[in-house]
PDB file of C-alpha atoms in Angstrom:
ATOM      1  CA  MET A 243     -37.989  85.791 180.587  1.00 46.00           C
ATOM      2  CA  THR A 244     -37.069  82.809 182.721  1.00 46.00           C
ATOM      3  CA  PHE A 245     -37.021  79.198 181.121  1.00 45.00           C
ATOM      4  CA  GLN A 246     -35.799  77.065 184.011  1.00 41.00           C
ATOM      5  CA  PRO A 247     -37.329  73.626 184.118  1.00 36.00           C
ATOM      6  CA  THR A 248     -36.442  71.328 186.877  1.00 33.00           C
ATOM      7  CA  LEU A 249     -36.924  67.622 187.514  1.00 32.00           C
ATOM      8  CA  ALA A 250     -38.730  65.053 189.813  1.00 30.00           C
ATOM      9  CA  VAL A 251     -41.904  65.220 191.473  1.00 31.00           C
ATOM     10  CA  PRO A 252     -42.367  65.261 195.065  1.00 31.00           C
ATOM     11  CA  THR A 253     -45.257  66.054 197.300  1.00 32.00           C
ATOM     12  CA  THR A 254     -45.995  66.908 200.800  1.00 33.00           C
ATOM     13  CA  PRO A 255     -48.990  65.690 202.449  1.00 32.00           C
ATOM     14  CA  ALA A 256     -50.228  69.289 202.879  1.00 36.00           C
ATOM     15  CA  ASP A 257     -49.989  69.662 198.966  1.00 39.00           C
ATOM     16  CA  MET A 258     -52.129  66.669 198.092  1.00 41.00           C
ATOM     17  CA  PRO A 259     -55.490  66.992 196.622  1.00 43.00           C
ATOM     18  CA  ALA A 260     -58.380  67.328 199.094  1.00 47.00           C
ATOM     19  CA  ASN A 261     -59.374  63.621 197.853  1.00 54.00           C
ATOM     20  CA  PRO A 262     -56.400  61.218 198.086  1.00 51.00           C
ATOM     21  CA  GLY A 263     -58.304  59.014 195.416  1.00 54.00           C
ATOM     22  CA  SER A 264     -58.868  61.561 192.803  1.00 62.00           C
ATOM     23  CA  PRO A 265     -56.551  61.400 189.770  1.00 68.00           C
ATOM     24  CA  ARG A 266     -53.173  63.167 189.690  1.00 67.00           C
ATOM     25  CA  PRO A 267     -53.156  66.336 187.996  1.00 71.00           C
ATOM     26  CA  ARG A 268     -50.845  65.841 184.767  1.00 88.00           C
ATOM     27  CA  PHE A 269     -50.321  69.666 183.600  1.00 94.00           C
ATOM     28  CA  ALA A 270     -50.802  72.547 185.806  1.00 96.00           C
ATOM     29  CA  ILE A 271     -50.476  76.277 185.409  1.00 98.00           C
ATOM     30  CA  ALA A 272     -49.646  78.569 188.277  1.00 98.00           C
ATOM     31  CA  LEU A 273     -50.287  82.067 188.411  1.00 98.00           C
ATOM     32  CA  GLY A 274     -48.675  84.555 190.900  1.00 96.00           C
ATOM     33  CA  SER A 275     -49.636  87.929 192.120  1.00 93.00           C
ATOM     34  CA  GLY A 276     -48.714  91.072 190.137  1.00 90.00           C
ATOM     35  CA  GLY A 277     -51.703  93.170 190.102  1.00 90.00           C
ATOM     36  CA  VAL A 278     -53.388  93.628 186.395  1.00 92.00           C
ATOM     37  CA  ARG A 279     -49.914  92.059 185.089  1.00 94.00           C
ATOM     38  CA  SER A 280     -51.471  88.679 185.957  1.00 95.00           C
ATOM     39  CA  ILE A 281     -53.943  89.034 183.095  1.00 94.00           C
ATOM     40  CA  ALA A 282     -50.846  87.688 180.828  1.00 96.00           C
ATOM     41  CA  ALA A 283     -52.003  84.299 181.952  1.00 96.00           C
ATOM     42  CA  LEU A 284     -55.162  84.769 179.447  1.00 95.00           C
ATOM     43  CA  GLY A 285     -52.710  84.914 176.553  1.00 95.00           C
ATOM     44  CA  MET A 286     -50.644  82.190 177.944  1.00 96.00           C
ATOM     45  CA  VAL A 287     -53.575  79.775 177.976  1.00 95.00           C
ATOM     46  CA  GLN A 288     -54.544  80.738 174.486  1.00 94.00           C
ATOM     47  CA  VAL A 289     -51.298  79.782 173.167  1.00 96.00           C
ATOM     48  CA  LEU A 290     -51.355  76.468 174.991  1.00 95.00           C
ATOM     49  CA  MET A 291     -54.736  75.380 173.804  1.00 92.00           C
ATOM     50  CA  ARG A 292     -53.924  76.385 170.176  1.00 93.00           C
ATOM     51  CA  HIS A 293     -51.255  73.699 170.256  1.00 94.00           C
ATOM     52  CA  GLY A 294     -53.450  71.197 172.120  1.00 92.00           C
ATOM     53  CA  LEU A 295     -51.691  71.570 175.331  1.00 93.00           C
ATOM     54  CA  GLN A 296     -54.623  71.568 177.760  1.00 90.00           C
ATOM     55  CA  PRO A 297     -54.026  72.179 181.733  1.00 94.00           C
ATOM     56  CA  ASP A 298     -55.860  70.312 183.901  1.00 93.00           C
ATOM     57  CA  LEU A 299     -55.311  72.455 187.151  1.00 96.00           C
ATOM     58  CA  VAL A 300     -55.127  76.192 187.560  1.00 97.00           C
ATOM     59  CA  VAL A 301     -53.520  77.487 190.924  1.00 98.00           C
ATOM     60  CA  GLY A 302     -53.424  81.013 191.708  1.00 98.00           C
ATOM     61  CA  CYS A 303     -52.521  83.729 194.316  1.00 96.00           C
ATOM     62  CA  SER A 304     -54.213  87.351 194.755  1.00 94.00           C
ATOM     63  CA  ALA A 305     -54.726  88.708 191.013  1.00 94.00           C
ATOM     64  CA  GLY A 306     -53.496  85.643 189.744  1.00 96.00           C
ATOM     65  CA  ALA A 307     -56.279  83.767 191.301  1.00 97.00           C
ATOM     66  CA  MET A 308     -58.892  86.080 190.007  1.00 95.00           C
ATOM     67  CA  PHE A 309     -57.853  85.659 186.525  1.00 96.00           C
ATOM     68  CA  GLY A 310     -57.322  81.936 187.059  1.00 97.00           C
ATOM     69  CA  ALA A 311     -60.744  81.750 188.106  1.00 97.00           C
ATOM     70  CA  LEU A 312     -61.884  83.286 184.712  1.00 96.00           C
ATOM     71  CA  ILE A 313     -59.859  80.599 183.151  1.00 96.00           C
ATOM     72  CA  ALA A 314     -61.261  77.789 185.369  1.00 97.00           C
ATOM     73  CA  ALA A 315     -64.685  78.851 184.710  1.00 96.00           C
ATOM     74  CA  GLY A 316     -64.127  78.596 181.073  1.00 92.00           C
ATOM     75  CA  HIS A 317     -64.319  81.924 179.677  1.00 91.00           C
ATOM     76  CA  ASP A 318     -62.490  82.743 176.531  1.00 86.00           C
ATOM     77  CA  ALA A 319     -59.772  85.533 176.431  1.00 82.00           C
ATOM     78  CA  ASP A 320     -62.112  88.403 175.156  1.00 85.00           C
ATOM     79  CA  GLU A 321     -64.952  87.663 177.608  1.00 90.00           C
ATOM     80  CA  ALA A 322     -62.440  87.009 180.535  1.00 89.00           C
ATOM     81  CA  VAL A 323     -60.984  90.657 179.823  1.00 87.00           C
ATOM     82  CA  ARG A 324     -64.269  92.128 179.472  1.00 89.00           C
ATOM     83  CA  ILE A 325     -64.927  90.614 183.046  1.00 92.00           C
ATOM     84  CA  ALA A 326     -61.569  91.347 184.547  1.00 88.00           C
ATOM     85  CA  THR A 327     -61.929  95.195 183.790  1.00 85.00           C
ATOM     86  CA  THR A 328     -65.071  95.144 186.136  1.00 86.00           C
ATOM     87  CA  LEU A 329     -63.228  93.291 188.928  1.00 87.00           C
ATOM     88  CA  TRP A 330     -59.739  94.910 188.881  1.00 78.00           C
ATOM     89  CA  SER A 331     -59.875  98.892 189.026  1.00 74.00           C
ATOM     90  CA  PRO A 332     -59.254 101.752 191.207  1.00 72.00           C
ATOM     91  CA  GLU A 333     -63.287 102.272 190.967  1.00 75.00           C
ATOM     92  CA  VAL A 334     -63.360  99.082 192.811  1.00 72.00           C
ATOM     93  CA  THR A 335     -60.671  98.867 195.131  1.00 65.00           C
ATOM     94  CA  ARG A 336     -60.415 102.570 196.532  1.00 70.00           C
ATOM     95  CA  GLN A 337     -63.796 102.781 198.828  1.00 68.00           C
ATOM     96  CA  ARG A 338     -62.126 104.394 201.704  1.00 72.00           C
ATOM     97  CA  ARG A 339     -63.339 103.478 205.356  1.00 69.00           C
ATOM     98  CA  TRP A 340     -63.441 106.682 207.259  1.00 68.00           C
ATOM     99  CA  ARG A 341     -63.139 104.983 210.586  1.00 74.00           C
ATOM    100  CA  ALA A 342     -59.765 103.807 209.470  1.00 71.00           C
ATOM    101  CA  LEU A 343     -57.944 107.185 210.291  1.00 76.00           C
ATOM    102  CA  PRO A 344     -59.225 107.443 213.828  1.00 74.00           C
ATOM    103  CA  GLN A 345     -58.301 104.033 214.529  1.00 74.00           C
ATOM    104  CA  MET A 346     -54.691 104.535 213.404  1.00 75.00           C
ATOM    105  CA  LEU A 347     -54.110 107.698 215.327  1.00 78.00           C
ATOM    106  CA  TRP A 348     -56.042 106.425 218.514  1.00 80.00           C
ATOM    107  CA  PRO A 349     -55.992 102.531 218.402  1.00 78.00           C
ATOM    108  CA  ARG A 350     -57.479 101.884 221.754  1.00 79.00           C
ATOM    109  CA  LEU A 351     -60.232 104.479 221.402  1.00 76.00           C
ATOM    110  CA  GLY A 352     -60.779 103.387 217.810  1.00 76.00           C
ATOM    111  CA  ARG A 353     -60.915  99.821 218.836  1.00 80.00           C
ATOM    112  CA  PHE A 354     -58.057  98.807 216.383  1.00 75.00           C
ATOM    113  CA  ASP A 355     -57.993  95.094 215.870  1.00 74.00           C
ATOM    114  CA  ALA A 356     -56.764  92.454 213.411  1.00 77.00           C
ATOM    115  CA  ASP A 357     -59.744  93.000 211.098  1.00 79.00           C
ATOM    116  CA  PHE A 358     -58.620  96.526 210.468  1.00 72.00           C
ATOM    117  CA  SER A 359     -58.771  97.700 206.863  1.00 66.00           C
ATOM    118  CA  MET A 360     -58.492 101.212 204.964  1.00 72.00           C
ATOM    119  CA  ARG A 361     -60.804 100.051 202.360  1.00 77.00           C
ATOM    120  CA  HIS A 362     -64.282  98.777 202.178  1.00 76.00           C
ATOM    121  CA  ASP A 363     -64.929  95.513 200.410  1.00 84.00           C
ATOM    122  CA  HIS A 364     -68.683  96.080 199.291  1.00 85.00           C
ATOM    123  CA  ARG A 365     -67.930  96.896 195.643  1.00 87.00           C
ATOM    124  CA  VAL A 366     -65.250  94.211 195.380  1.00 89.00           C
ATOM    125  CA  MET A 367     -67.667  91.587 196.734  1.00 93.00           C
ATOM    126  CA  GLU A 368     -70.413  93.117 194.623  1.00 93.00           C
ATOM    127  CA  ARG A 369     -68.368  92.368 191.346  1.00 93.00           C
ATOM    128  CA  LEU A 370     -67.108  89.120 192.591  1.00 95.00           C
ATOM    129  CA  ARG A 371     -70.499  87.861 192.959  1.00 96.00           C
ATOM    130  CA  GLN A 372     -71.571  89.361 189.658  1.00 94.00           C
ATOM    131  CA  ALA A 373     -68.762  87.588 187.983  1.00 94.00           C
ATOM    132  CA  PHE A 374     -68.858  84.103 189.700  1.00 96.00           C
ATOM    133  CA  GLY A 375     -72.203  83.962 191.620  1.00 95.00           C
ATOM    134  CA  ASP A 376     -72.507  80.768 193.723  1.00 96.00           C
ATOM    135  CA  MET A 377     -69.861  78.834 191.984  1.00 97.00           C
ATOM    136  CA  GLN A 378     -67.670  76.563 193.981  1.00 97.00           C
ATOM    137  CA  LEU A 379     -64.101  75.773 193.700  1.00 96.00           C
ATOM    138  CA  ASP A 380     -64.579  72.157 193.052  1.00 93.00           C
ATOM    139  CA  GLY A 381     -67.325  72.497 190.953  1.00 95.00           C
ATOM    140  CA  LEU A 382     -65.506  74.430 187.996  1.00 97.00           C
ATOM    141  CA  PRO A 383     -64.793  73.149 184.597  1.00 95.00           C
ATOM    142  CA  LEU A 384     -61.376  73.265 185.276  1.00 95.00           C
ATOM    143  CA  PRO A 385     -60.136  72.486 188.724  1.00 95.00           C
ATOM    144  CA  LEU A 386     -58.675  75.608 190.903  1.00 98.00           C
ATOM    145  CA  ARG A 387     -56.945  76.112 193.757  1.00 98.00           C
ATOM    146  CA  VAL A 388     -56.645  79.351 195.540  1.00 98.00           C
ATOM    147  CA  ALA A 389     -53.707  80.369 197.668  1.00 98.00           C
ATOM    148  CA  ALA A 390     -53.943  82.570 200.922  1.00 97.00           C
ATOM    149  CA  THR A 391     -52.012  82.962 203.791  1.00 97.00           C
ATOM    150  CA  ASP A 392     -53.081  82.351 207.594  1.00 97.00           C
ATOM    151  CA  ALA A 393     -52.709  85.597 209.442  1.00 95.00           C
ATOM    152  CA  ALA A 394     -51.908  84.088 212.632  1.00 94.00           C
ATOM    153  CA  THR A 395     -49.197  81.963 211.639  1.00 96.00           C
ATOM    154  CA  GLY A 396     -47.897  83.371 208.184  1.00 95.00           C
ATOM    155  CA  GLY A 397     -48.391  79.747 207.082  1.00 96.00           C
ATOM    156  CA  ARG A 398     -49.342  78.860 203.325  1.00 96.00           C
ATOM    157  CA  VAL A 399     -53.022  77.759 202.943  1.00 97.00           C
ATOM    158  CA  VAL A 400     -54.516  76.109 199.624  1.00 97.00           C
ATOM    159  CA  LEU A 401     -58.067  76.584 199.147  1.00 98.00           C
ATOM    160  CA  ARG A 402     -59.620  73.487 197.128  1.00 97.00           C
ATOM    161  CA  SER A 403     -63.421  73.615 197.906  1.00 96.00           C
ATOM    162  CA  GLY A 404     -66.163  75.849 199.031  1.00 97.00           C
ATOM    163  CA  SER A 405     -67.216  79.259 197.997  1.00 98.00           C
ATOM    164  CA  LEU A 406     -65.140  80.696 194.915  1.00 98.00           C
ATOM    165  CA  VAL A 407     -66.039  84.341 195.695  1.00 98.00           C
ATOM    166  CA  GLN A 408     -64.979  83.978 199.379  1.00 98.00           C
ATOM    167  CA  ALA A 409     -61.627  82.217 198.252  1.00 98.00           C
ATOM    168  CA  LEU A 410     -60.685  84.985 195.773  1.00 98.00           C
ATOM    169  CA  ARG A 411     -61.763  87.691 198.602  1.00 96.00           C
ATOM    170  CA  ALA A 412     -59.372  85.958 200.961  1.00 97.00           C
ATOM    171  CA  SER A 413     -56.642  85.854 198.357  1.00 96.00           C
ATOM    172  CA  ILE A 414     -56.849  89.436 197.613  1.00 94.00           C
ATOM    173  CA  ALA A 415     -56.975  90.567 201.187  1.00 93.00           C
ATOM    174  CA  LEU A 416     -53.748  92.603 201.426  1.00 90.00           C
ATOM    175  CA  PRO A 417     -53.184  93.487 205.018  1.00 87.00           C
ATOM    176  CA  PHE A 418     -54.291  97.289 205.866  1.00 83.00           C
ATOM    177  CA  MET A 419     -55.960  97.473 202.621  1.00 84.00           C
ATOM    178  CA  PHE A 420     -58.946  94.863 202.990  1.00 88.00           C
ATOM    179  CA  ALA A 421     -60.084  93.116 205.957  1.00 89.00           C
ATOM    180  CA  PRO A 422     -59.153  89.277 206.382  1.00 93.00           C
ATOM    181  CA  VAL A 423     -61.766  86.705 205.448  1.00 96.00           C
ATOM    182  CA  MET A 424     -62.530  84.075 208.095  1.00 95.00           C
ATOM    183  CA  ILE A 425     -62.546  80.551 206.298  1.00 96.00           C
ATOM    184  CA  ASP A 426     -62.862  77.319 208.317  1.00 94.00           C
ATOM    185  CA  GLY A 427     -61.825  79.116 211.616  1.00 94.00           C
ATOM    186  CA  ARG A 428     -58.614  80.564 209.969  1.00 96.00           C
ATOM    187  CA  ARG A 429     -58.122  84.400 209.468  1.00 96.00           C
ATOM    188  CA  LEU A 430     -56.878  84.481 205.943  1.00 97.00           C
ATOM    189  CA  VAL A 431     -55.068  87.355 204.219  1.00 96.00           C
ATOM    190  CA  ASP A 432     -53.340  87.871 200.664  1.00 95.00           C
ATOM    191  CA  GLY A 433     -51.698  84.742 199.543  1.00 94.00           C
ATOM    192  CA  CYS A 434     -48.380  86.812 198.168  1.00 94.00           C
ATOM    193  CA  LEU A 435     -47.419  87.325 201.712  1.00 94.00           C
ATOM    194  CA  ALA A 436     -46.626  83.427 202.082  1.00 95.00           C
ATOM    195  CA  ASP A 437     -46.088  82.480 198.643  1.00 95.00           C
ATOM    196  CA  PRO A 438     -46.184  85.199 195.643  1.00 95.00           C
ATOM    197  CA  LEU A 439     -46.176  82.337 193.000  1.00 96.00           C
ATOM    198  CA  PRO A 440     -47.631  79.234 194.191  1.00 96.00           C
ATOM    199  CA  VAL A 441     -46.181  76.416 192.528  1.00 96.00           C
ATOM    200  CA  SER A 442     -46.250  74.462 195.950  1.00 94.00           C
ATOM    201  CA  ALA A 443     -50.111  74.468 195.491  1.00 96.00           C
ATOM    202  CA  ALA A 444     -49.559  72.211 192.460  1.00 95.00           C
ATOM    203  CA  ALA A 445     -46.954  69.819 194.010  1.00 93.00           C
ATOM    204  CA  ASP A 446     -48.741  66.861 193.044  1.00 92.00           C
ATOM    205  CA  ALA A 447     -48.720  67.553 189.216  1.00 93.00           C
ATOM    206  CA  HIS A 448     -46.399  65.916 187.131  1.00 92.00           C
ATOM    207  CA  ALA A 449     -45.509  69.370 185.422  1.00 94.00           C
ATOM    208  CA  VAL A 450     -45.958  73.171 186.124  1.00 96.00           C
ATOM    209  CA  LEU A 451     -45.968  76.092 183.958  1.00 97.00           C
ATOM    210  CA  ALA A 452     -45.731  79.240 186.267  1.00 97.00           C
ATOM    211  CA  LEU A 453     -46.544  82.588 185.281  1.00 97.00           C
ATOM    212  CA  GLY A 454     -44.976  85.315 187.669  1.00 94.00           C
ATOM    213  CA  PHE A 455     -43.901  88.909 187.629  1.00 93.00           C
ATOM    214  CA  GLN A 456     -41.136  90.340 189.882  1.00 88.00           C
ATOM    215  CA  ALA A 457     -42.724  93.292 192.141  1.00 86.00           C
ATOM    216  CA  PRO A 458     -41.562  96.479 190.223  1.00 82.00           C
ATOM    217  CA  MET A 459     -39.134  98.814 191.977  1.00 81.00           C
ATOM    218  CA  PRO A 460     -39.856 102.335 192.507  1.00 80.00           C
ATOM    219  CA  VAL A 461     -37.793 104.431 190.078  1.00 80.00           C
ATOM    220  CA  ARG A 462     -37.306 107.059 192.747  1.00 82.00           C
ATOM    221  CA  ILE A 463     -37.617 107.255 196.539  1.00 85.00           C
ATOM    222  CA  ASN A 464     -38.905 110.749 197.228  1.00 83.00           C
ATOM    223  CA  GLY A 465     -41.307 109.920 200.073  1.00 82.00           C
ATOM    224  CA  PRO A 466     -42.425 107.453 202.591  1.00 83.00           C
ATOM    225  CA  SER A 467     -44.706 105.432 200.241  1.00 79.00           C
ATOM    226  CA  ARG A 468     -41.976 104.855 197.751  1.00 82.00           C
ATOM    227  CA  LEU A 469     -39.492 103.695 200.638  1.00 89.00           C
ATOM    228  CA  LEU A 470     -42.380 101.502 201.647  1.00 85.00           C
ATOM    229  CA  ALA A 471     -42.848 100.431 198.080  1.00 84.00           C
ATOM    230  CA  GLN A 472     -39.408  99.475 197.597  1.00 88.00           C
ATOM    231  CA  VAL A 473     -39.150  97.442 200.907  1.00 88.00           C
ATOM    232  CA  SER A 474     -42.233  95.524 200.076  1.00 87.00           C
ATOM    233  CA  SER A 475     -41.371  94.719 196.565  1.00 85.00           C
ATOM    234  CA  SER A 476     -37.800  93.785 197.595  1.00 90.00           C
ATOM    235  CA  LEU A 477     -39.416  91.018 200.251  1.00 89.00           C
ATOM    236  CA  THR A 478     -41.865  89.788 197.595  1.00 89.00           C
ATOM    237  CA  ASN A 479     -39.217  89.246 194.807  1.00 88.00           C
ATOM    238  CA  ASN A 480     -36.746  87.663 197.240  1.00 90.00           C
ATOM    239  CA  LEU A 481     -39.837  85.308 198.474  1.00 92.00           C
ATOM    240  CA  MET A 482     -40.764  84.629 194.943  1.00 92.00           C
ATOM    241  CA  GLN A 483     -37.111  83.410 194.171  1.00 92.00           C
ATOM    242  CA  ALA A 484     -36.990  81.500 197.605  1.00 92.00           C
ATOM    243  CA  ARG A 485     -40.307  79.440 196.774  1.00 93.00           C
ATOM    244  CA  LEU A 486     -39.080  78.587 193.059  1.00 93.00           C
ATOM    245  CA  ALA A 487     -35.866  77.437 194.548  1.00 92.00           C
ATOM    246  CA  GLU A 488     -37.559  75.564 197.104  1.00 92.00           C
ATOM    247  CA  ALA A 489     -39.894  73.694 194.501  1.00 92.00           C
ATOM    248  CA  SER A 490     -36.685  72.971 192.450  1.00 89.00           C
ATOM    249  CA  ALA A 491     -34.733  71.432 195.443  1.00 88.00           C
ATOM    250  CA  ALA A 492     -37.890  69.343 196.098  1.00 90.00           C
ATOM    251  CA  GLY A 493     -37.710  68.156 192.571  1.00 90.00           C
ATOM    252  CA  GLN A 494     -41.034  69.716 191.085  1.00 92.00           C
ATOM    253  CA  ARG A 495     -40.949  70.078 187.584  1.00 93.00           C
ATOM    254  CA  VAL A 496     -41.665  73.621 187.037  1.00 95.00           C
ATOM    255  CA  LEU A 497     -40.971  76.114 183.982  1.00 96.00           C
ATOM    256  CA  HIS A 498     -41.248  79.757 185.288  1.00 97.00           C
ATOM    257  CA  ILE A 499     -42.236  82.544 182.847  1.00 96.00           C
ATOM    258  CA  GLU A 500     -42.048  86.182 183.124  1.00 96.00           C
ATOM    259  CA  PRO A 501     -43.319  88.041 179.857  1.00 96.00           C
ATOM    260  CA  PRO A 502     -40.875  90.934 179.473  1.00 94.00           C
ATOM    261  CA  LEU A 503     -42.931  94.212 179.294  1.00 94.00           C
ATOM    262  CA  SER A 504     -41.746  97.359 177.311  1.00 92.00           C
ATOM    263  CA  GLN A 505     -43.979  99.824 179.198  1.00 89.00           C
ATOM    264  CA  ARG A 506     -44.520 100.422 182.742  1.00 88.00           C
ATOM    265  CA  VAL A 507     -47.827  99.024 183.964  1.00 89.00           C
ATOM    266  CA  GLY A 508     -49.461 100.443 187.012  1.00 81.00           C
ATOM    267  CA  LEU A 509     -51.461  97.893 189.432  1.00 79.00           C
ATOM    268  CA  PHE A 510     -54.983  98.925 188.431  1.00 78.00           C
ATOM    269  CA  ASP A 511     -54.088  99.876 184.712  1.00 86.00           C
ATOM    270  CA  THR A 512     -56.979  98.305 183.066  1.00 85.00           C
ATOM    271  CA  ALA A 513     -56.268 100.138 179.917  1.00 87.00           C
ATOM    272  CA  ALA A 514     -53.051  97.993 179.589  1.00 92.00           C
ATOM    273  CA  MET A 515     -55.129  94.626 179.530  1.00 91.00           C
ATOM    274  CA  PRO A 516     -54.967  93.763 175.908  1.00 92.00           C
ATOM    275  CA  TYR A 517     -51.506  94.656 175.624  1.00 95.00           C
ATOM    276  CA  LEU A 518     -50.620  92.367 178.573  1.00 95.00           C
ATOM    277  CA  VAL A 519     -52.741  89.502 177.065  1.00 95.00           C
ATOM    278  CA  GLU A 520     -50.504  89.592 173.907  1.00 96.00           C
ATOM    279  CA  ALA A 521     -47.390  90.090 176.082  1.00 97.00           C
ATOM    280  CA  GLY A 522     -48.669  86.761 177.801  1.00 97.00           C
ATOM    281  CA  ARG A 523     -48.949  85.177 174.206  1.00 96.00           C
ATOM    282  CA  ARG A 524     -45.581  86.227 172.926  1.00 97.00           C
ATOM    283  CA  ALA A 525     -43.801  84.868 175.820  1.00 97.00           C
ATOM    284  CA  THR A 526     -45.495  81.526 175.694  1.00 98.00           C
ATOM    285  CA  GLU A 527     -44.852  81.373 171.899  1.00 97.00           C
ATOM    286  CA  ALA A 528     -41.085  81.855 172.771  1.00 97.00           C
ATOM    287  CA  ALA A 529     -41.265  79.463 175.398  1.00 97.00           C
ATOM    288  CA  LEU A 530     -42.772  76.753 173.670  1.00 96.00           C
ATOM    289  CA  PRO A 531     -39.769  74.583 172.769  1.00 96.00           C
ATOM    290  CA  ALA A 532     -39.030  74.646 176.395  1.00 96.00           C
ATOM    291  CA  ILE A 533     -42.738  74.068 177.494  1.00 96.00           C
ATOM    292  CA  LEU A 534     -42.805  70.884 175.058  1.00 94.00           C
ATOM    293  CA  ALA A 535     -39.304  69.468 176.499  1.00 92.00           C
ATOM    294  CA  LEU A 536     -40.831  69.673 180.159  1.00 92.00           C
ATOM    295  CA  LEU A 537     -44.029  67.691 179.276  1.00 90.00           C
ATOM    296  CA  GLN A 538     -42.001  65.461 177.258  1.00 85.00           C
ATOM    297  CA  ARG A 539     -39.712  64.517 180.123  1.00 77.00           C
ATOM    298  CA  ALA A 540     -42.820  64.489 182.577  1.00 68.00           C
ATOM    299  CA  PRO A 541     -43.983  60.899 183.185  1.00 60.00           C
ATOM    300  CA  GLN A 542     -47.558  59.985 181.789  1.00 56.00           C
ATOM    301  CA  LEU A 543     -47.573  63.050 179.761  1.00 55.00           C
ATOM    302  CA  ALA A 544     -47.959  62.715 175.983  1.00 49.00           C
ATOM    303  CA  VAL A 545     -47.346  65.690 173.840  1.00 51.00           C
ATOM    304  CA  ALA A 546     -48.871  65.774 170.216  1.00 47.00           C
TER     305      ALA A 546
END
């Protein structure tokens, strides 16, 4: 676990709320990528609520955005876990596009382009619509900001308004796996490519509690896919640490929690969801003194 609060609260124009006249968030939670492990956020929020610590902003990236949306929509932990099992599973994410193979082997003949993907998103979109319907980002019980990446520039993008389903679909659009999503003229892909733990999306909050996991490193390198996973995990982990250091240097008040896991959990291991929620509870209870200290030091925050 990491308990490292940092002090002072700067903002940059790109990170300010869409409406400059809107109230400044007091206490935000930031949920990073990490596949099914990100559902530990539900346990974290349960503990916060039990102690009267109500966040007034959720920011999320990739799977963290999906589980954050369940929190922002007002679902309790049991209902959120039930819905989450329909959103994040191999059944949903492994619909192959048979045109993908010839496109990779013969790019010119197969008309390979920036919208290439190895998976269909039909079932993903179906489940997202079932879970969230026509909800809007700025119409949820708890404000939600979704982090994505501009495929053309690699820059961070924070979605604050518009269709919740489209925003979530953009934030999980891992290149090669799923096609990018066009929003406001920008081709958006998975938020983890630019910011695996998007604390910068809550730069205007007085205090941020961040839940983010290191990407798992392969135990053995016995094939090309394992080597690729090692490289990808190394890049993601280094980027997350760099973004946290950037936030600290900029003066954000951030406390990062990474629940320790005693068992290895696969990316789509939905059977582990109850275990992960409990891990989130335990880690938050352990970090409670640091959380209270963080909030007590933040201006305009009163902790009961």
